[in-house]
């Protein structure tokens, strides 16, 4: 939050306190009795003992003892925001949902982002899938799009979800490790689940360590249906496209951020909204006509497959803007209850077996988490659309239902509330014809587990491939069971030879000459696994550019943060013009000094250093600038300052230095470049004797590339 905004908020709070009815400021019990002493328990004499009759103490402590509710079994760690959604133009050609057909309508939303595996207090920067759950409070009822930041999932059938989660959660005997998949039980399970391989590619890619919730895509994962007013149904995949581009941090950086600021993503979201930099995403649709259901080499119902954007383009149809932080974390972010079964007329389900299982799980989990069937009455879950039904009572019922009739049909209350005809907005399920035997089986098109994993890997840029290989080396390097590591190498060899070689080399495992077929525990309905297993759904070398983060429009540098290292008597004019140039493009320059507080520049101007080399590290910034000044060489004796710039360089961030500040880069053995280098993609640092327009222009231009991944040393893998 900037100083001006904070001052405004403080002033508002003071004003509110001033204008409040004095009775509202009185401390009371939960039953309205005014409290005279909240400092001392009731005692016999001032040295006790305490008395059981102290109703105020008992009430206060009892409430405190019951303050915690069970955290979510998955997605426990979350951060949320309010906002609005507006469609660009009517989508009546696809759906009758009011919020998607009326471009004038602003639909309120509540969005919760999360990690999956960690506990409520775990780090934001875990390598993990991110939840991207959106509750639309539409005029026709709540619609929840409960998605992730990856378009596929680990498993094909909901029956395996408890196994997956048990495997990834901390191991049950010693509850280690927290918020990490790098351990034996996770990889043991995965090595026995070939269907996970595509998702593993995503999880080991940089998508699993986003720079910000504001800079990641979202996906509904499953195939859903859109149904128009004539009753025609089409398949749809939902996407969210962030307007700030799709960006990640480096794994080394993620681990360091986890120490320096485990709330990095939560803070980033909160501060962006407080500062008026509202995160924005476009809703994207991939529409598939019902007649094209079998046009693909894979099954649309298989949640381990995506529809390449090159085959079915993503139409951007509306905008989501997050513009308000919650007032209270528990009341809103913690108590919000998403449910994929919350749909409105015009949106319907497909038969994806994962989706079908989820339709059961979400309400069930709220019953234990929120303690009863009335969680829809909690303010954050309440629809804006009116509700009337004959459901009654239960724990914590808020509604005072009137009258004696709570059944239907009835004649005593005029048969109210009445069923609603479809024409008046009653929800009618799409009447999909179904025929079949009851079986425990999967569709024949579900059995190619490697082609899309390969497509993902081969669609990555060289640095992204390297990161993926290194991530697998890291994760499997933390696995003790040798057989598990080897089994994983067998799987990776089916995906891509370079991938398998690269990972095997890092683990010190020789690639076996003959790869045994990986185990596959699921068997197709016809029992003939072989017939299905090696069917190529995508040609061997097909790439999908959209899968690489580097192929996305990088997005502006607005809201990016630059750490500016300043020592006493720093080059005031230079820093001022750097900060101005950054602000001109919406980025923020923040002073980092040896100590907090006032610091005077060489022109006598006094600045406030809000960060010190102890409280900040370059992993918390997007770029670094070392200011000149006669005391700048003092940084050379400061190991933290050397690490500051060395890390920024290592993490491929733009680094600039002027005047005496350049000495720090040299001491850190960082290659130095110049502002006049012709190639803006140059991966060197920017150094100059003083800050000129050319320097600031060049620095902000390089920042617009966000990361100079080409700076990374290549792994040099033989094929
Ligand atoms: Fe969830 N999931 N899930 N999930 N999920 C939950 O519901 C479940 C799956 C997702 O911010 C739980 O309220 C099953 C896929 C998000 O509050 C629970 C299966 C996707 C959130 C549950 C899946 C998701 C959840 C735990 C396999 C992406 C957080 C707390 C069939 C499309 C929502 C809760 C929030 C939360 C069950 C798989 C997304 C236990 C059984 C696939 C974003 O009901």
mmCIF file with all atom_site columns, C-alpha atoms and ligand atoms in Angstrom, residues 72-75 78 112-114 130-133 146-148 150 152-153 155 157-159 161-162 219-222 303 333 336-338 340 353-358 361-366 369, ligand 1:
data_model
loop_
_atom_site.group_PDB
_atom_site.id
_atom_site.type_symbol
_atom_site.label_atom_id
_atom_site.label_alt_id
_atom_site.label_comp_id
_atom_site.label_asym_id
_atom_site.label_entity_id
_atom_site.label_seq_id
_atom_site.pdbx_PDB_ins_code
_atom_site.Cartn_x
_atom_site.Cartn_y
_atom_site.Cartn_z
_atom_site.occupancy
_atom_site.B_iso_or_equiv
_atom_site.pdbx_formal_charge
_atom_site.auth_seq_id
_atom_site.auth_comp_id
_atom_site.auth_asym_id
_atom_site.auth_atom_id
_atom_site.pdbx_PDB_model_num
ATOM   1  C  CA  . UNK A 1 72  ? -9.883  -27.838 3.614   1.00 0.00 ? 72  UNK A CA  1
ATOM   2  C  CA  . UNK A 1 73  ? -8.630  -31.383 3.004   1.00 0.00 ? 73  UNK A CA  1
ATOM   3  C  CA  . UNK A 1 74  ? -7.096  -30.022 -0.209  1.00 0.00 ? 74  UNK A CA  1
ATOM   4  C  CA  . UNK A 1 75  ? -6.582  -26.376 -1.249  1.00 0.00 ? 75  UNK A CA  1
ATOM   5  C  CA  . UNK A 1 78  ? -5.907  -19.774 -0.148  1.00 0.00 ? 78  UNK A CA  1
ATOM   6  C  CA  . UNK A 1 112 ? -10.236 -17.857 -4.337  1.00 0.00 ? 112 UNK A CA  1
ATOM   7  C  CA  . UNK A 1 113 ? -6.733  -18.879 -5.390  1.00 0.00 ? 113 UNK A CA  1
ATOM   8  C  CA  . UNK A 1 114 ? -5.009  -21.691 -3.556  1.00 0.00 ? 114 UNK A CA  1
ATOM   9  C  CA  . UNK A 1 130 ? -2.909  -23.509 -8.025  1.00 0.00 ? 130 UNK A CA  1
ATOM   10 C  CA  . UNK A 1 131 ? -6.670  -23.517 -7.511  1.00 0.00 ? 131 UNK A CA  1
ATOM   11 C  CA  . UNK A 1 132 ? -8.582  -20.813 -9.405  1.00 0.00 ? 132 UNK A CA  1
ATOM   12 C  CA  . UNK A 1 133 ? -12.143 -20.954 -8.080  1.00 0.00 ? 133 UNK A CA  1
ATOM   13 C  CA  . UNK A 1 146 ? -13.885 -24.364 -9.708  1.00 0.00 ? 146 UNK A CA  1
ATOM   14 C  CA  . UNK A 1 147 ? -10.737 -24.637 -11.779 1.00 0.00 ? 147 UNK A CA  1
ATOM   15 C  CA  . UNK A 1 148 ? -6.963  -24.822 -11.582 1.00 0.00 ? 148 UNK A CA  1
ATOM   16 C  CA  . UNK A 1 150 ? -3.297  -26.194 -15.261 1.00 0.00 ? 150 UNK A CA  1
ATOM   17 C  CA  . UNK A 1 152 ? -5.387  -31.237 -17.083 1.00 0.00 ? 152 UNK A CA  1
ATOM   18 C  CA  . UNK A 1 153 ? -5.414  -33.388 -13.960 1.00 0.00 ? 153 UNK A CA  1
ATOM   19 C  CA  . UNK A 1 155 ? -6.186  -38.907 -12.626 1.00 0.00 ? 155 UNK A CA  1
ATOM   20 C  CA  . UNK A 1 157 ? -11.481 -41.255 -12.315 1.00 0.00 ? 157 UNK A CA  1
ATOM   21 C  CA  . UNK A 1 158 ? -12.659 -39.639 -9.074  1.00 0.00 ? 158 UNK A CA  1
ATOM   22 C  CA  . UNK A 1 159 ? -12.241 -42.937 -7.248  1.00 0.00 ? 159 UNK A CA  1
ATOM   23 C  CA  . UNK A 1 161 ? -8.566  -38.877 -5.727  1.00 0.00 ? 161 UNK A CA  1
ATOM   24 C  CA  . UNK A 1 162 ? -8.109  -39.939 -2.081  1.00 0.00 ? 162 UNK A CA  1
ATOM   25 C  CA  . UNK A 1 219 ? -8.776  -23.625 -16.636 1.00 0.00 ? 219 UNK A CA  1
ATOM   26 C  CA  . UNK A 1 220 ? -12.068 -25.349 -15.910 1.00 0.00 ? 220 UNK A CA  1
ATOM   27 C  CA  . UNK A 1 221 ? -10.223 -28.592 -16.832 1.00 0.00 ? 221 UNK A CA  1
ATOM   28 C  CA  . UNK A 1 222 ? -13.262 -30.754 -17.598 1.00 0.00 ? 222 UNK A CA  1
ATOM   29 C  CA  . UNK A 1 303 ? -9.439  -34.874 -17.900 1.00 0.00 ? 303 UNK A CA  1
ATOM   30 C  CA  . UNK A 1 333 ? -11.880 -16.597 2.190   1.00 0.00 ? 333 UNK A CA  1
ATOM   31 C  CA  . UNK A 1 336 ? -16.512 -19.641 1.051   1.00 0.00 ? 336 UNK A CA  1
ATOM   32 C  CA  . UNK A 1 337 ? -17.856 -22.970 -0.162  1.00 0.00 ? 337 UNK A CA  1
ATOM   33 C  CA  . UNK A 1 338 ? -17.398 -23.703 -3.849  1.00 0.00 ? 338 UNK A CA  1
ATOM   34 C  CA  . UNK A 1 340 ? -18.904 -27.500 -9.158  1.00 0.00 ? 340 UNK A CA  1
ATOM   35 C  CA  . UNK A 1 353 ? -15.818 -39.343 -14.630 1.00 0.00 ? 353 UNK A CA  1
ATOM   36 C  CA  . UNK A 1 354 ? -13.682 -36.958 -12.612 1.00 0.00 ? 354 UNK A CA  1
ATOM   37 C  CA  . UNK A 1 355 ? -16.257 -34.210 -12.933 1.00 0.00 ? 355 UNK A CA  1
ATOM   38 C  CA  . UNK A 1 356 ? -19.038 -36.593 -11.977 1.00 0.00 ? 356 UNK A CA  1
ATOM   39 C  CA  . UNK A 1 357 ? -17.178 -37.590 -8.794  1.00 0.00 ? 357 UNK A CA  1
ATOM   40 C  CA  . UNK A 1 358 ? -16.510 -33.982 -7.898  1.00 0.00 ? 358 UNK A CA  1
ATOM   41 C  CA  . UNK A 1 361 ? -17.503 -34.360 -3.084  1.00 0.00 ? 361 UNK A CA  1
ATOM   42 C  CA  . UNK A 1 362 ? -17.875 -30.609 -2.742  1.00 0.00 ? 362 UNK A CA  1
ATOM   43 C  CA  . UNK A 1 363 ? -21.119 -30.434 -0.767  1.00 0.00 ? 363 UNK A CA  1
ATOM   44 C  CA  . UNK A 1 364 ? -20.024 -33.399 1.285   1.00 0.00 ? 364 UNK A CA  1
ATOM   45 C  CA  . UNK A 1 365 ? -16.787 -31.702 2.281   1.00 0.00 ? 365 UNK A CA  1
ATOM   46 C  CA  . UNK A 1 366 ? -18.584 -28.480 3.305   1.00 0.00 ? 366 UNK A CA  1
ATOM   47 C  CA  . UNK A 1 369 ? -15.792 -28.266 7.230   1.00 0.00 ? 369 UNK A CA  1
HETATM 48 FE FE1 . LIG B 2 .   ? -11.202 -30.288 -5.968  1.00 0.00 ? 1   LIG B FE1 1
HETATM 49 N  N1  . LIG B 2 .   ? -11.847 -30.417 -4.045  1.00 0.00 ? 1   LIG B N1  1
HETATM 50 N  N2  . LIG B 2 .   ? -11.461 -32.286 -6.175  1.00 0.00 ? 1   LIG B N2  1
HETATM 51 N  N3  . LIG B 2 .   ? -10.407 -30.253 -7.850  1.00 0.00 ? 1   LIG B N3  1
HETATM 52 N  N4  . LIG B 2 .   ? -10.884 -28.354 -5.790  1.00 0.00 ? 1   LIG B N4  1
HETATM 53 C  C1  . LIG B 2 .   ? -11.898 -29.398 -3.192  1.00 0.00 ? 1   LIG B C1  1
HETATM 54 O  O1  . LIG B 2 .   ? -13.719 -28.917 -1.802  1.00 0.00 ? 1   LIG B O1  1
HETATM 55 C  C2  . LIG B 2 .   ? -12.175 -33.057 -5.348  1.00 0.00 ? 1   LIG B C2  1
HETATM 56 C  C3  . LIG B 2 .   ? -10.271 -31.292 -8.712  1.00 0.00 ? 1   LIG B C3  1
HETATM 57 C  C4  . LIG B 2 .   ? -10.487 -27.499 -6.765  1.00 0.00 ? 1   LIG B C4  1
HETATM 58 O  O2  . LIG B 2 .   ? -10.946 -22.375 -3.044  1.00 0.00 ? 1   LIG B O2  1
HETATM 59 C  C5  . LIG B 2 .   ? -12.595 -29.763 -1.905  1.00 0.00 ? 1   LIG B C5  1
HETATM 60 O  O3  . LIG B 2 .   ? -14.390 -27.096 -0.645  1.00 0.00 ? 1   LIG B O3  1
HETATM 61 C  C6  . LIG B 2 .   ? -12.301 -34.377 -5.883  1.00 0.00 ? 1   LIG B C6  1
HETATM 62 C  C7  . LIG B 2 .   ? -9.998  -30.836 -10.041 1.00 0.00 ? 1   LIG B C7  1
HETATM 63 C  C8  . LIG B 2 .   ? -10.306 -26.180 -6.201  1.00 0.00 ? 1   LIG B C8  1
HETATM 64 O  O4  . LIG B 2 .   ? -12.391 -23.380 -1.749  1.00 0.00 ? 1   LIG B O4  1
HETATM 65 C  C9  . LIG B 2 .   ? -13.019 -31.211 -2.143  1.00 0.00 ? 1   LIG B C9  1
HETATM 66 C  C10 . LIG B 2 .   ? -11.613 -34.375 -7.065  1.00 0.00 ? 1   LIG B C10 1
HETATM 67 C  C11 . LIG B 2 .   ? -9.976  -29.474 -9.953  1.00 0.00 ? 1   LIG B C11 1
HETATM 68 C  C12 . LIG B 2 .   ? -10.640 -26.296 -4.861  1.00 0.00 ? 1   LIG B C12 1
HETATM 69 C  C13 . LIG B 2 .   ? -12.488 -31.475 -3.527  1.00 0.00 ? 1   LIG B C13 1
HETATM 70 C  C14 . LIG B 2 .   ? -11.101 -33.056 -7.248  1.00 0.00 ? 1   LIG B C14 1
HETATM 71 C  C15 . LIG B 2 .   ? -10.225 -29.125 -8.583  1.00 0.00 ? 1   LIG B C15 1
HETATM 72 C  C16 . LIG B 2 .   ? -11.002 -27.657 -4.639  1.00 0.00 ? 1   LIG B C16 1
HETATM 73 C  C17 . LIG B 2 .   ? -11.810 -29.466 -0.663  1.00 0.00 ? 1   LIG B C17 1
HETATM 74 C  C18 . LIG B 2 .   ? -11.411 -35.529 -8.025  1.00 0.00 ? 1   LIG B C18 1
HETATM 75 C  C19 . LIG B 2 .   ? -9.707  -28.463 -11.075 1.00 0.00 ? 1   LIG B C19 1
HETATM 76 C  C20 . LIG B 2 .   ? -10.590 -25.201 -3.809  1.00 0.00 ? 1   LIG B C20 1
HETATM 77 C  C21 . LIG B 2 .   ? -12.407 -28.218 -0.060  1.00 0.00 ? 1   LIG B C21 1
HETATM 78 C  C22 . LIG B 2 .   ? -12.601 -36.028 -8.540  1.00 0.00 ? 1   LIG B C22 1
HETATM 79 C  C23 . LIG B 2 .   ? -10.664 -28.483 -12.116 1.00 0.00 ? 1   LIG B C23 1
HETATM 80 C  C24 . LIG B 2 .   ? -11.855 -24.412 -3.786  1.00 0.00 ? 1   LIG B C24 1
HETATM 81 C  C25 . LIG B 2 .   ? -13.598 -27.984 -0.829  1.00 0.00 ? 1   LIG B C25 1
HETATM 82 C  C26 . LIG B 2 .   ? -11.722 -23.296 -2.779  1.00 0.00 ? 1   LIG B C26 1
HETATM 83 C  C27 . LIG B 2 .   ? -11.438 -28.160 -3.407  1.00 0.00 ? 1   LIG B C27 1
HETATM 84 C  C28 . LIG B 2 .   ? -12.681 -32.642 -4.136  1.00 0.00 ? 1   LIG B C28 1
HETATM 85 C  C29 . LIG B 2 .   ? -10.288 -32.679 -8.360  1.00 0.00 ? 1   LIG B C29 1
HETATM 86 C  C30 . LIG B 2 .   ? -10.243 -27.761 -8.151  1.00 0.00 ? 1   LIG B C30 1
HETATM 87 C  C31 . LIG B 2 .   ? -12.530 -32.210 -1.124  1.00 0.00 ? 1   LIG B C31 1
HETATM 88 C  C32 . LIG B 2 .   ? -13.020 -35.535 -5.228  1.00 0.00 ? 1   LIG B C32 1
HETATM 89 C  C33 . LIG B 2 .   ? -9.817  -31.703 -11.296 1.00 0.00 ? 1   LIG B C33 1
HETATM 90 C  C34 . LIG B 2 .   ? -9.867  -24.927 -6.951  1.00 0.00 ? 1   LIG B C34 1
HETATM 91 O  O5  . LIG B 2 .   ? -14.409 -31.343 -2.145  1.00 0.00 ? 1   LIG B O5  1
#
